Tab-separated table of C-alpha atoms in Angstrom:
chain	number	residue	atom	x	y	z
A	1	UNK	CA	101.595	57.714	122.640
A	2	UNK	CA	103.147	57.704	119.041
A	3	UNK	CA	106.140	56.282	119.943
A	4	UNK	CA	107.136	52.916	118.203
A	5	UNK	CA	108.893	50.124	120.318
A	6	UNK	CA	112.263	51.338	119.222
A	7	UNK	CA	111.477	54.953	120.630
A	8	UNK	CA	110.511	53.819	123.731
A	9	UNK	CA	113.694	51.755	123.829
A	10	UNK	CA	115.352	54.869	123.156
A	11	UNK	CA	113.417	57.145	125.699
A	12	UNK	CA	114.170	54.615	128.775
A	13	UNK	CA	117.916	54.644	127.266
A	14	UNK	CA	118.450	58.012	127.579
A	15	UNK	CA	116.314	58.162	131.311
A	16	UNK	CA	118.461	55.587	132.641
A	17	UNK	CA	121.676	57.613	131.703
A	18	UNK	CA	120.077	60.348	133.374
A	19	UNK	CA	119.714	58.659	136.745
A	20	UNK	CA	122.810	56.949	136.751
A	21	UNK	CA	124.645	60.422	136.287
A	22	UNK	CA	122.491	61.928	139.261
A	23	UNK	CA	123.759	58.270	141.554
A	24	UNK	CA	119.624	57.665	141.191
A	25	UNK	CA	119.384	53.795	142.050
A	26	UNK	CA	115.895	53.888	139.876
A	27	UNK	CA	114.502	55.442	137.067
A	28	UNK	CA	112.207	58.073	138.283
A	29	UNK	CA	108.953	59.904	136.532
A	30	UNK	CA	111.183	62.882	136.531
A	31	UNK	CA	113.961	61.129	134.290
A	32	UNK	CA	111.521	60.292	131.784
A	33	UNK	CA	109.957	63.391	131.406
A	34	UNK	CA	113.937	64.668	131.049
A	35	UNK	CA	114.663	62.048	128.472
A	36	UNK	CA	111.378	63.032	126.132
A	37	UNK	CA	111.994	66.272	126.337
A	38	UNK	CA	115.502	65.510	124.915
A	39	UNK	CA	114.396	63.267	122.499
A	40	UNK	CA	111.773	65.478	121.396
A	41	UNK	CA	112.630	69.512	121.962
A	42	UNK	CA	116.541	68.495	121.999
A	43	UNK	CA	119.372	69.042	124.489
A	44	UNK	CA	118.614	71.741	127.603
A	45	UNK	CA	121.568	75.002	127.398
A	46	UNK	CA	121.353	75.654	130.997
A	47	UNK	CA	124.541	77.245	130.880
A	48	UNK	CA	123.711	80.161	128.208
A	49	UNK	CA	122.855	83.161	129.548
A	50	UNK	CA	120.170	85.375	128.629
A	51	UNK	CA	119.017	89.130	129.136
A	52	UNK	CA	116.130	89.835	131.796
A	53	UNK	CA	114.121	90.566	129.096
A	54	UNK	CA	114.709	87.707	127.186
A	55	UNK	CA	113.773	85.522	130.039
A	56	UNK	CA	110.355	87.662	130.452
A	57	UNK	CA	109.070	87.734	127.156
A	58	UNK	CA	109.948	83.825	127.106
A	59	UNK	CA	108.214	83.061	129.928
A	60	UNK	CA	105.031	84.762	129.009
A	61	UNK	CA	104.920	83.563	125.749
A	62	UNK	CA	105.338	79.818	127.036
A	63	UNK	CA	102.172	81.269	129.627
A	64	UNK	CA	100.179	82.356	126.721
A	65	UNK	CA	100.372	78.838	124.634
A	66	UNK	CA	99.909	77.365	128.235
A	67	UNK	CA	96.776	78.992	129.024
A	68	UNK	CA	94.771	78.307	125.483
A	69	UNK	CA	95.949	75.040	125.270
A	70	UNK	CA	94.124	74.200	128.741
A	71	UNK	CA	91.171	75.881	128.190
A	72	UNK	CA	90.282	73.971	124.313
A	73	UNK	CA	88.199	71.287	124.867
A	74	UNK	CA	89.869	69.600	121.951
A	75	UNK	CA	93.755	70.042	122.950
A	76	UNK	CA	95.463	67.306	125.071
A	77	UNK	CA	96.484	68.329	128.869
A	78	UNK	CA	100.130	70.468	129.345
A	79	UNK	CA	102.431	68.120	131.055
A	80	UNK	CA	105.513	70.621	131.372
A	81	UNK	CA	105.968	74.204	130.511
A	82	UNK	CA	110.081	75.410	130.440
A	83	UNK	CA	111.762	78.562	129.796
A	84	UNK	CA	115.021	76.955	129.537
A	85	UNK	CA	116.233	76.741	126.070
A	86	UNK	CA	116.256	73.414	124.027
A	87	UNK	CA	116.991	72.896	120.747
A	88	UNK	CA	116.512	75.472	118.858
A	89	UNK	CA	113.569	76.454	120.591
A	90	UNK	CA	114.013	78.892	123.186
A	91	UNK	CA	111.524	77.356	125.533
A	92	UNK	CA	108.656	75.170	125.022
A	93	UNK	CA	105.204	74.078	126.068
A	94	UNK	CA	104.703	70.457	126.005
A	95	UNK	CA	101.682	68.865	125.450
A	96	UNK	CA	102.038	65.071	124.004
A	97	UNK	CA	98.820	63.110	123.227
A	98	UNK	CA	97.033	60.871	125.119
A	99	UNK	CA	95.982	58.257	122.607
A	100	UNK	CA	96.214	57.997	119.136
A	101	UNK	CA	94.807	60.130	116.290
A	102	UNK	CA	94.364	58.608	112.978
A	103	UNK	CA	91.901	61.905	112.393
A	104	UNK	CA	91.909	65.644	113.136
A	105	UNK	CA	88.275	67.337	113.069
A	106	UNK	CA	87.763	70.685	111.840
A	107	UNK	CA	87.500	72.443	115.266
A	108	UNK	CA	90.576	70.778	116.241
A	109	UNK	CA	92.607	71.921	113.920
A	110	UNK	CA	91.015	75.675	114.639
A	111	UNK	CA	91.726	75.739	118.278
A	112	UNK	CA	95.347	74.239	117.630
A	113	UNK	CA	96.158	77.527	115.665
A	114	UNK	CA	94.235	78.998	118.384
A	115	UNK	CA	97.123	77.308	120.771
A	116	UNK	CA	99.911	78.350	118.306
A	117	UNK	CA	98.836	82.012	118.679
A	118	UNK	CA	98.910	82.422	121.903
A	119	UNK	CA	102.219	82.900	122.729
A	120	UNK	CA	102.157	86.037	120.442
A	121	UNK	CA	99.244	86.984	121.596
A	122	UNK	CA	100.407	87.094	125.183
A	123	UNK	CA	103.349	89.511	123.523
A	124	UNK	CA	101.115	91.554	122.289
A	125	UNK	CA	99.319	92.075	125.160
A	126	UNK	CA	101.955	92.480	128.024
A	127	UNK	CA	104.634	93.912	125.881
A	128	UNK	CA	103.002	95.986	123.157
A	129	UNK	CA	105.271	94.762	120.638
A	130	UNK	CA	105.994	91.469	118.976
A	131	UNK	CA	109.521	89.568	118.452
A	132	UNK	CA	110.552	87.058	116.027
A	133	UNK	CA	109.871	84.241	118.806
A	134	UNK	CA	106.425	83.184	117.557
A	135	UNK	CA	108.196	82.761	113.561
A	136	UNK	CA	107.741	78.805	113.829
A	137	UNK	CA	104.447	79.091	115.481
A	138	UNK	CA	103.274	81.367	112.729
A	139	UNK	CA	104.266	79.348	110.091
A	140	UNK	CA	102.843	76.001	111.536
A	141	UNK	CA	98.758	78.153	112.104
A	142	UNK	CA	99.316	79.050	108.251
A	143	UNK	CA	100.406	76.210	107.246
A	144	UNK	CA	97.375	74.491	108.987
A	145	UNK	CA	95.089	76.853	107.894
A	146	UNK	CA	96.244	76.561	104.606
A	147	UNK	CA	95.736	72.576	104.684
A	148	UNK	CA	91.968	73.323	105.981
A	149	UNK	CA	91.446	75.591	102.989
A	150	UNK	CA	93.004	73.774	100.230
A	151	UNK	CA	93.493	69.785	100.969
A	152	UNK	CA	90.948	69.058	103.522
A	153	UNK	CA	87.811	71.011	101.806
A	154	UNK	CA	87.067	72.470	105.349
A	155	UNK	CA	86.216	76.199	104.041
A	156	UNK	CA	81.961	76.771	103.900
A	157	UNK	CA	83.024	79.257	101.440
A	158	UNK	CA	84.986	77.187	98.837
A	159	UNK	CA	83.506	74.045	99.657
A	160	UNK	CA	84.960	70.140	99.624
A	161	UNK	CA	87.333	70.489	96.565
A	162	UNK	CA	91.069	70.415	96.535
A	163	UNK	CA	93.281	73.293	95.318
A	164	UNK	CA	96.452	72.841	94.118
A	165	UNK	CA	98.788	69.244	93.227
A	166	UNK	CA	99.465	66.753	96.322
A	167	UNK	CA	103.034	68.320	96.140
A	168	UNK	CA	101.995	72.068	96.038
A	169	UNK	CA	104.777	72.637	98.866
A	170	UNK	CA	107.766	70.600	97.220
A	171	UNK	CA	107.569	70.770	93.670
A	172	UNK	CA	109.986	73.569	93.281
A	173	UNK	CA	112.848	71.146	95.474
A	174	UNK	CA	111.735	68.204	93.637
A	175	UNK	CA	112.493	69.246	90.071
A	176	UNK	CA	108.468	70.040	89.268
A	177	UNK	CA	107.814	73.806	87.365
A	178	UNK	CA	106.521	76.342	89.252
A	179	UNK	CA	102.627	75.763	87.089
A	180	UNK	CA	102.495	72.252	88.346
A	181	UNK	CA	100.160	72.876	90.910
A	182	UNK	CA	98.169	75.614	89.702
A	183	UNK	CA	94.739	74.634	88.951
A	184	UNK	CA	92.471	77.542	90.008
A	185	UNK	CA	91.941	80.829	88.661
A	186	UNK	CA	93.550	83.853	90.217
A	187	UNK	CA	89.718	84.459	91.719
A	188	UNK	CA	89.851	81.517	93.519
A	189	UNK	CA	93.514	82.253	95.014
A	190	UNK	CA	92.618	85.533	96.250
A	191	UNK	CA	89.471	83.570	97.874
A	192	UNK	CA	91.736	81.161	99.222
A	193	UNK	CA	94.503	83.596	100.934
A	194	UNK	CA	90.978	85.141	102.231
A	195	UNK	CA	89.850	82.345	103.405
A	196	UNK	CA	93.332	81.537	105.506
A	197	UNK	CA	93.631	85.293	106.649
A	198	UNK	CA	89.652	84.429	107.991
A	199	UNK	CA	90.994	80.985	110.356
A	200	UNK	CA	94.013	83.055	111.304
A	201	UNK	CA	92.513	86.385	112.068
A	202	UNK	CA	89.411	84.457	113.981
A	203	UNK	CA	91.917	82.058	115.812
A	204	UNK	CA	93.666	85.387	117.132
A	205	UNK	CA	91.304	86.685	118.399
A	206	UNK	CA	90.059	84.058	120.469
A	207	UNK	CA	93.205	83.545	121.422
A	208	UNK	CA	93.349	87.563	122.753
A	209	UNK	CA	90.138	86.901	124.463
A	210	UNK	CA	91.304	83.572	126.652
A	211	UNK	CA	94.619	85.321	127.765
A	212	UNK	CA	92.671	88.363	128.802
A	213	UNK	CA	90.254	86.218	130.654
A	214	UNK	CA	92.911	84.621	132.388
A	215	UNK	CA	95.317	87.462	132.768
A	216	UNK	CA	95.898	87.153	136.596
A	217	UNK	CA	96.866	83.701	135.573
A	218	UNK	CA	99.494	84.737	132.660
A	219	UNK	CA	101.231	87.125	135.424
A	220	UNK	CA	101.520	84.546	137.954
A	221	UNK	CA	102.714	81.946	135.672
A	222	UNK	CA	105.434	84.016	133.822
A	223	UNK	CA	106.438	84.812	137.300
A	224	UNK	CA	106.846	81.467	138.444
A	225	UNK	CA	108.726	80.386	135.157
A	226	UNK	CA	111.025	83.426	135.638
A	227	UNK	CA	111.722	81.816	138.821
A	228	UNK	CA	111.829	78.765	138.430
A	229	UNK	CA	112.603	78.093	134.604
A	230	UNK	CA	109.962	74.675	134.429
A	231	UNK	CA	106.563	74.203	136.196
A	232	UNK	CA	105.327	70.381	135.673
A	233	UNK	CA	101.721	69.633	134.519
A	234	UNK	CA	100.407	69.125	137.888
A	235	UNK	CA	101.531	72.861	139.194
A	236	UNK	CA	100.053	74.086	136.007
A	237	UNK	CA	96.518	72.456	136.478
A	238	UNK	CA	96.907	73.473	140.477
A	239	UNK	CA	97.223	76.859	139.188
A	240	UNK	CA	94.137	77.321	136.539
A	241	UNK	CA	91.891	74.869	139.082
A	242	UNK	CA	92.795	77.223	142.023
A	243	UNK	CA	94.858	79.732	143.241
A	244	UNK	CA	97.930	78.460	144.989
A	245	UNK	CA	100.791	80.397	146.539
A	246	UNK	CA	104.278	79.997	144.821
A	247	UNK	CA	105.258	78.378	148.203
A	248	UNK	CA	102.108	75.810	147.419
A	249	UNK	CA	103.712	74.748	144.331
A	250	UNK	CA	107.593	75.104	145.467
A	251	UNK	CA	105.825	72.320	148.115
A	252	UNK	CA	104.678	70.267	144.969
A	253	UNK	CA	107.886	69.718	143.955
A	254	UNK	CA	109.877	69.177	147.390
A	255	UNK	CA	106.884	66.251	147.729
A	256	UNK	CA	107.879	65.074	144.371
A	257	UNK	CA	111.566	64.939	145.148
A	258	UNK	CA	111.144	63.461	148.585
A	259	UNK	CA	109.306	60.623	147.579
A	260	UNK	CA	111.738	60.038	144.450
A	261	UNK	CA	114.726	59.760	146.968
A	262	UNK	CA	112.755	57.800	148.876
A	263	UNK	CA	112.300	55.187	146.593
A	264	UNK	CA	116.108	55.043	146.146
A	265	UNK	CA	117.199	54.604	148.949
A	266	UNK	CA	114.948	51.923	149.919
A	267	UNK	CA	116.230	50.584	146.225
A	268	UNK	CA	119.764	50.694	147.829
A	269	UNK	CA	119.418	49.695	150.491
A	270	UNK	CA	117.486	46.586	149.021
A	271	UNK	CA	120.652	45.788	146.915
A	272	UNK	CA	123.099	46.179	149.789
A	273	UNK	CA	120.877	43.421	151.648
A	274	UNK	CA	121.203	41.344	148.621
A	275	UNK	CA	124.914	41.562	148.251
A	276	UNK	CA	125.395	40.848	152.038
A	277	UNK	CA	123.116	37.988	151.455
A	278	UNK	CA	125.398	36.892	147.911
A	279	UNK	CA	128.159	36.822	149.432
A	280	UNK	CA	127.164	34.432	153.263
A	281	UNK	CA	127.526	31.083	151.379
A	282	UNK	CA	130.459	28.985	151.436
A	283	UNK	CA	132.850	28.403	148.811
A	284	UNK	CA	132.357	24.856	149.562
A	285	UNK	CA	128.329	24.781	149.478
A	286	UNK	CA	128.693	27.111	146.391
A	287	UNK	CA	130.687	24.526	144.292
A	288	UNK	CA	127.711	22.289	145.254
A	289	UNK	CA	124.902	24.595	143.308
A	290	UNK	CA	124.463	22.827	139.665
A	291	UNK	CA	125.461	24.915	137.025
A	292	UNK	CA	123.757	23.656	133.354
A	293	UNK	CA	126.761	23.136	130.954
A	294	UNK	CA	126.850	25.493	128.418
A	295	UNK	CA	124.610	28.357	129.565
A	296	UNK	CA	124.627	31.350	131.863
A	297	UNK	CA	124.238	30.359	135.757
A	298	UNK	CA	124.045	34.091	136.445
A	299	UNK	CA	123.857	37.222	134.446
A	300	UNK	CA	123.165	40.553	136.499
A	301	UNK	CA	123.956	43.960	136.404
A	302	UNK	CA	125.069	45.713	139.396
A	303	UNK	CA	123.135	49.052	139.336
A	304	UNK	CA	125.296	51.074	141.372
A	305	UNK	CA	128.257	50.764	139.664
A	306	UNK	CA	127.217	49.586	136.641
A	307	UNK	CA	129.299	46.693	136.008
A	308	UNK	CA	128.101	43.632	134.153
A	309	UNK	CA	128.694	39.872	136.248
A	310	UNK	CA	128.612	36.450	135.096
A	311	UNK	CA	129.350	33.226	135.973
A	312	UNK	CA	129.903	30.565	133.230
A	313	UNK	CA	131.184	27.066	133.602
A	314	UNK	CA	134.651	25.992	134.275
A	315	UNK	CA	137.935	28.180	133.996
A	316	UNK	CA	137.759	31.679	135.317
A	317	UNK	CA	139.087	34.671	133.806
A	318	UNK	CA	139.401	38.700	133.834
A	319	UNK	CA	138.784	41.639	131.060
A	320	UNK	CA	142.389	43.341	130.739
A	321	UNK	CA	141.170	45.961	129.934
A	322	UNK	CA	137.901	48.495	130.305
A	323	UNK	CA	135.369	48.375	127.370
A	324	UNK	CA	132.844	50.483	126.788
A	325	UNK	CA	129.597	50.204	124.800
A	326	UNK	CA	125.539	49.964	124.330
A	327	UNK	CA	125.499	46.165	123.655
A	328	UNK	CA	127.586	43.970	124.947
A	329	UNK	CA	127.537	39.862	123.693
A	330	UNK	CA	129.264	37.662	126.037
A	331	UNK	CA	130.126	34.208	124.257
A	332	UNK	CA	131.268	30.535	124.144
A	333	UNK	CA	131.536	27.888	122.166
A	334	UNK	CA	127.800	28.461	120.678
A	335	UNK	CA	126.297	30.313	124.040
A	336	UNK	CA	126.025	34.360	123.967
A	337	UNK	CA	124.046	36.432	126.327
A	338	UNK	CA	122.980	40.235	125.765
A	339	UNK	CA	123.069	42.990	128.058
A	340	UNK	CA	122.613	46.346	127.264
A	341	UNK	CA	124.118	50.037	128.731
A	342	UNK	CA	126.885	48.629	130.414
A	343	UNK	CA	130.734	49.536	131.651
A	344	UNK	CA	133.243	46.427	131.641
A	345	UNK	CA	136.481	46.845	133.044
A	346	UNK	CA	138.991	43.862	134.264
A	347	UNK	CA	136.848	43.729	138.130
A	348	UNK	CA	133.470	43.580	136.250
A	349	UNK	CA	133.011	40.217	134.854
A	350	UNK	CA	133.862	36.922	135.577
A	351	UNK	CA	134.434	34.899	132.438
A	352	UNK	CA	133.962	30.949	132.916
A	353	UNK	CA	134.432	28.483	129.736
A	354	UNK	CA	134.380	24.998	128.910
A	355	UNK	CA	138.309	24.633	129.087
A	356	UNK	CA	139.884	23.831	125.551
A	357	UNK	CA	136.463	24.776	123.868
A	358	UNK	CA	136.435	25.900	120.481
A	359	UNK	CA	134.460	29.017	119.321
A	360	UNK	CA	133.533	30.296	116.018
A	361	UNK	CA	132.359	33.908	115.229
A	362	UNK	CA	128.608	34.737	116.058
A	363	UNK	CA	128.911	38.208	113.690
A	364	UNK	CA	131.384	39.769	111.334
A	365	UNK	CA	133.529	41.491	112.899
A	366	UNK	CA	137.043	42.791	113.493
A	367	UNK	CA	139.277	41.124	116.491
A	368	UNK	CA	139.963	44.172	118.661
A	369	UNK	CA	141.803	42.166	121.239
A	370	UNK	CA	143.280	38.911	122.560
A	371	UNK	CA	144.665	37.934	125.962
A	372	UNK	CA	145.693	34.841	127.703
A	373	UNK	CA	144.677	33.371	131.135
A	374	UNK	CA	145.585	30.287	132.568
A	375	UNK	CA	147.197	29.002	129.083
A	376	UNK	CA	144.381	29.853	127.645
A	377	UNK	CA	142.901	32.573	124.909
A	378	UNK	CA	140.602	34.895	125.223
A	379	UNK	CA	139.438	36.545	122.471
A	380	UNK	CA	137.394	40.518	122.241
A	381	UNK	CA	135.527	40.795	118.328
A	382	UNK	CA	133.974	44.267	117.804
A	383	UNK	CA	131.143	44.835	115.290
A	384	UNK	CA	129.430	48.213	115.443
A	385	UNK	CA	128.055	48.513	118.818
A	386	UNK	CA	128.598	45.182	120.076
A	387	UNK	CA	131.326	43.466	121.130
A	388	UNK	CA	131.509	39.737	121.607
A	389	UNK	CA	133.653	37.836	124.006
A	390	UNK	CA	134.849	34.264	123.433
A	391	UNK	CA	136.517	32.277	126.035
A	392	UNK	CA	139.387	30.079	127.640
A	393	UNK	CA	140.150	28.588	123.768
A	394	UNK	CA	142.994	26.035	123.842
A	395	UNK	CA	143.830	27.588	119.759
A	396	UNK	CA	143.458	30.540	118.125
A	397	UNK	CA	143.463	31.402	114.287
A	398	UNK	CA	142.754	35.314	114.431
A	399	UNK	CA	144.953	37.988	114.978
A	400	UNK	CA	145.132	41.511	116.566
A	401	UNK	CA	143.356	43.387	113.715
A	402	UNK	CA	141.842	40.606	111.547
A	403	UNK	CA	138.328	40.371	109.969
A	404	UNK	CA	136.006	37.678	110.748
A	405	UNK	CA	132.909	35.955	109.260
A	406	UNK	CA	130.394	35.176	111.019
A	407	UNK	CA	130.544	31.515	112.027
A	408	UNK	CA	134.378	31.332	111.267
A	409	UNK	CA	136.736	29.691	113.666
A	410	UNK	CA	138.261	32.044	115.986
């Protein structure tokens, strides 16, 4: 949910690179929930090490947003809690939306500062002493709070009226003078920090009051994150429904794994079958199969080793060398396909061409390479991303190097 067609694209991108470095055959639940967490958190640091401490007071304080989160009716469901660090952050709670929001209500936004506390809260309590973890979580409940008060008209005591410009928080950066905003008396700004110290101070304590509810729960949690680093959303909810054993939810996950690898190897197997069954015709009864002139006959990617094949019409030819990159346009003489995420190296692609065909330019471009097969040129145009292919041409007019327009000769 929130994510625009483009983000999605990206999401699946980045889960498919993920399986393919793991030898995965299929994109698996666990991949995407990799992939989002990259996209959104940022990159995992396995590697750095951290004190025992560190790793404690992490792990409860990822318990302690965990816990309030679940239990406010108005907060969507924790799919993943992690101690390892991403990002900046050094751990996270995730818990994405389930639909869209084009509105917050005012309880809402209290119990998400409720949920923004707790990790602090859970500090407090365990640790008698606070750290500089909660910083960003402290500044998002004030800022919130803050919003409520002074934009939203959400205080009973100060009623449905705005305080302050539309730019109160950037008119410093923006060139604006510090008076810009100001359009209260200093009564009504002491009213107002009162009024924020009220949502904050009353959020805390609820916040205090779940964890200690639930404080079997916050041990056995932080324990199983110390172990473990990551517990999934469906652990989590097994664990506030119920009470399972860490060997219960170490069982969760082996289930999870075993029917992933599973599903790849019946996905293997499935494409071994199909090669085996690619390869039992004849050359003779293949040269019988039509091919339409001027259009792909086949266009596939081979999953396991990633290699894009074709078969186009006439003359056959070979890559010399490998290219790498996240489009690929394969072209001649007016017909291009797309692929996208693929390897090519001089085994991966059969290029077939109307022989003596010439091609002009689909994009601008620079001519990164041209080879001959057969008497005839082959010619490689990069533009950003994409590179373009144009085949068995009895002339060429570029060289090594050149710019080209799109639709000029090649």
């Amino acid at each position: 949910v929130g994510f625009t067609g483009a983000d999605l694209a990206n999401l699946l991108n980045e889960a498919a690179l993920l399986a393919a470095r793991k030898g995965k055959h299929l994109i698996g639940k666990n991949d995407i929930e990799e992939a989002t967490i990259k996209i959104i958190v940022g990159p995992q640091k396995k590697g750095k090490k951290r004190s025992e401490h560190d790793i404690k007071l992490t792990a409860y304080h990822e318990a302690g947003h965990a816990i309030c989160t679940r239990l406010l009716p108005t907060q969507d469901p924790v799919t993943q809690i992690s101690i390892i660090q991403s990002g900046r952050a050094g751990g996270y709670t995730l818990s994405p939306p389930v639909e869209d929001k084009s509105y917050m209500s005012k309880l809402g936004m209290e119990e998400e500062i409720v949920s923004l506390l707790g990790g602090r809260v859970a500090e407090a309590i365990i640790f008698g002493d606070i750290s500089t973890g909660a910083s960003n979580d402290i500044q998002r409940a004030t800022n919130m709070a803050r919003s409520m008060v002074t934009k939203y008209g959400m205080s009973d005591k100060l009623g449905p009226i705005v305080y302050g410009s539309e730019h109160s928080s950037d008119e410093v950066f923006l060139g604006r003078d510090f008076n810009s905003s100001r359009n209260y008396s200093e009564k009504t700004a002491n009213e107002i920090d009162e009024e924020i110290r009220s949502i904050v101070d009353t959020a805390y304590r609820h916040a205090e009051q779940l964890l200690r509810d639930n404080i079997d729960k916050l041990h056995f949690i932080s324990e199983y994150l110390q172990k473990n680093e990551v517990m999934d959303g469906a652990q989590f909810a097994a664990v506030m429904d119920g009470n399972p054993t860490m060997e219960d939810l170490d069982a969760m996950v082996a289930e999870k794994r075993r029917i992933s690898e599973e599903e790849n190897r019946a996905r293997a197997k499935a494409e071994e079958e199909a090669r085996k069954a690619g390869k039992k015709p004849s050359e003779k009864s293949a040269g019988k199969q039509p091919v339409q002139k001027g259009t792909v006959d086949k266009f596939r990617m081979n999953s396991e080793d990633r290699q894009l094949s074709g078969t186009f019409e006439s003359n056959k030819g070979r890559l010399p060398m490998p290219i790498t990159g996240p489009y690929v346009i394969v072209g001649h003489y007016g017909q291009y396909a797309v692929t996208k995420n693929v390897r090519l190296d001089n085994k991966g692609i059969d290029i077939r061409g109307k022989e003596g065909a010439k091609a002009r330019a689909v994009f601008d471009g620079e001519v990164s390479a041209i080879f001959k097969y057969n008497g005839l040129s082959n010619v490689l145009v990069r533009h950003g991303n994409y590179i373009s292919v144009y085949c068995n041409l009895s002339s060429v007019s570029v060289a090594k190097g050149s710019k080209v327009k799109a639709r000029e000769e090649i």
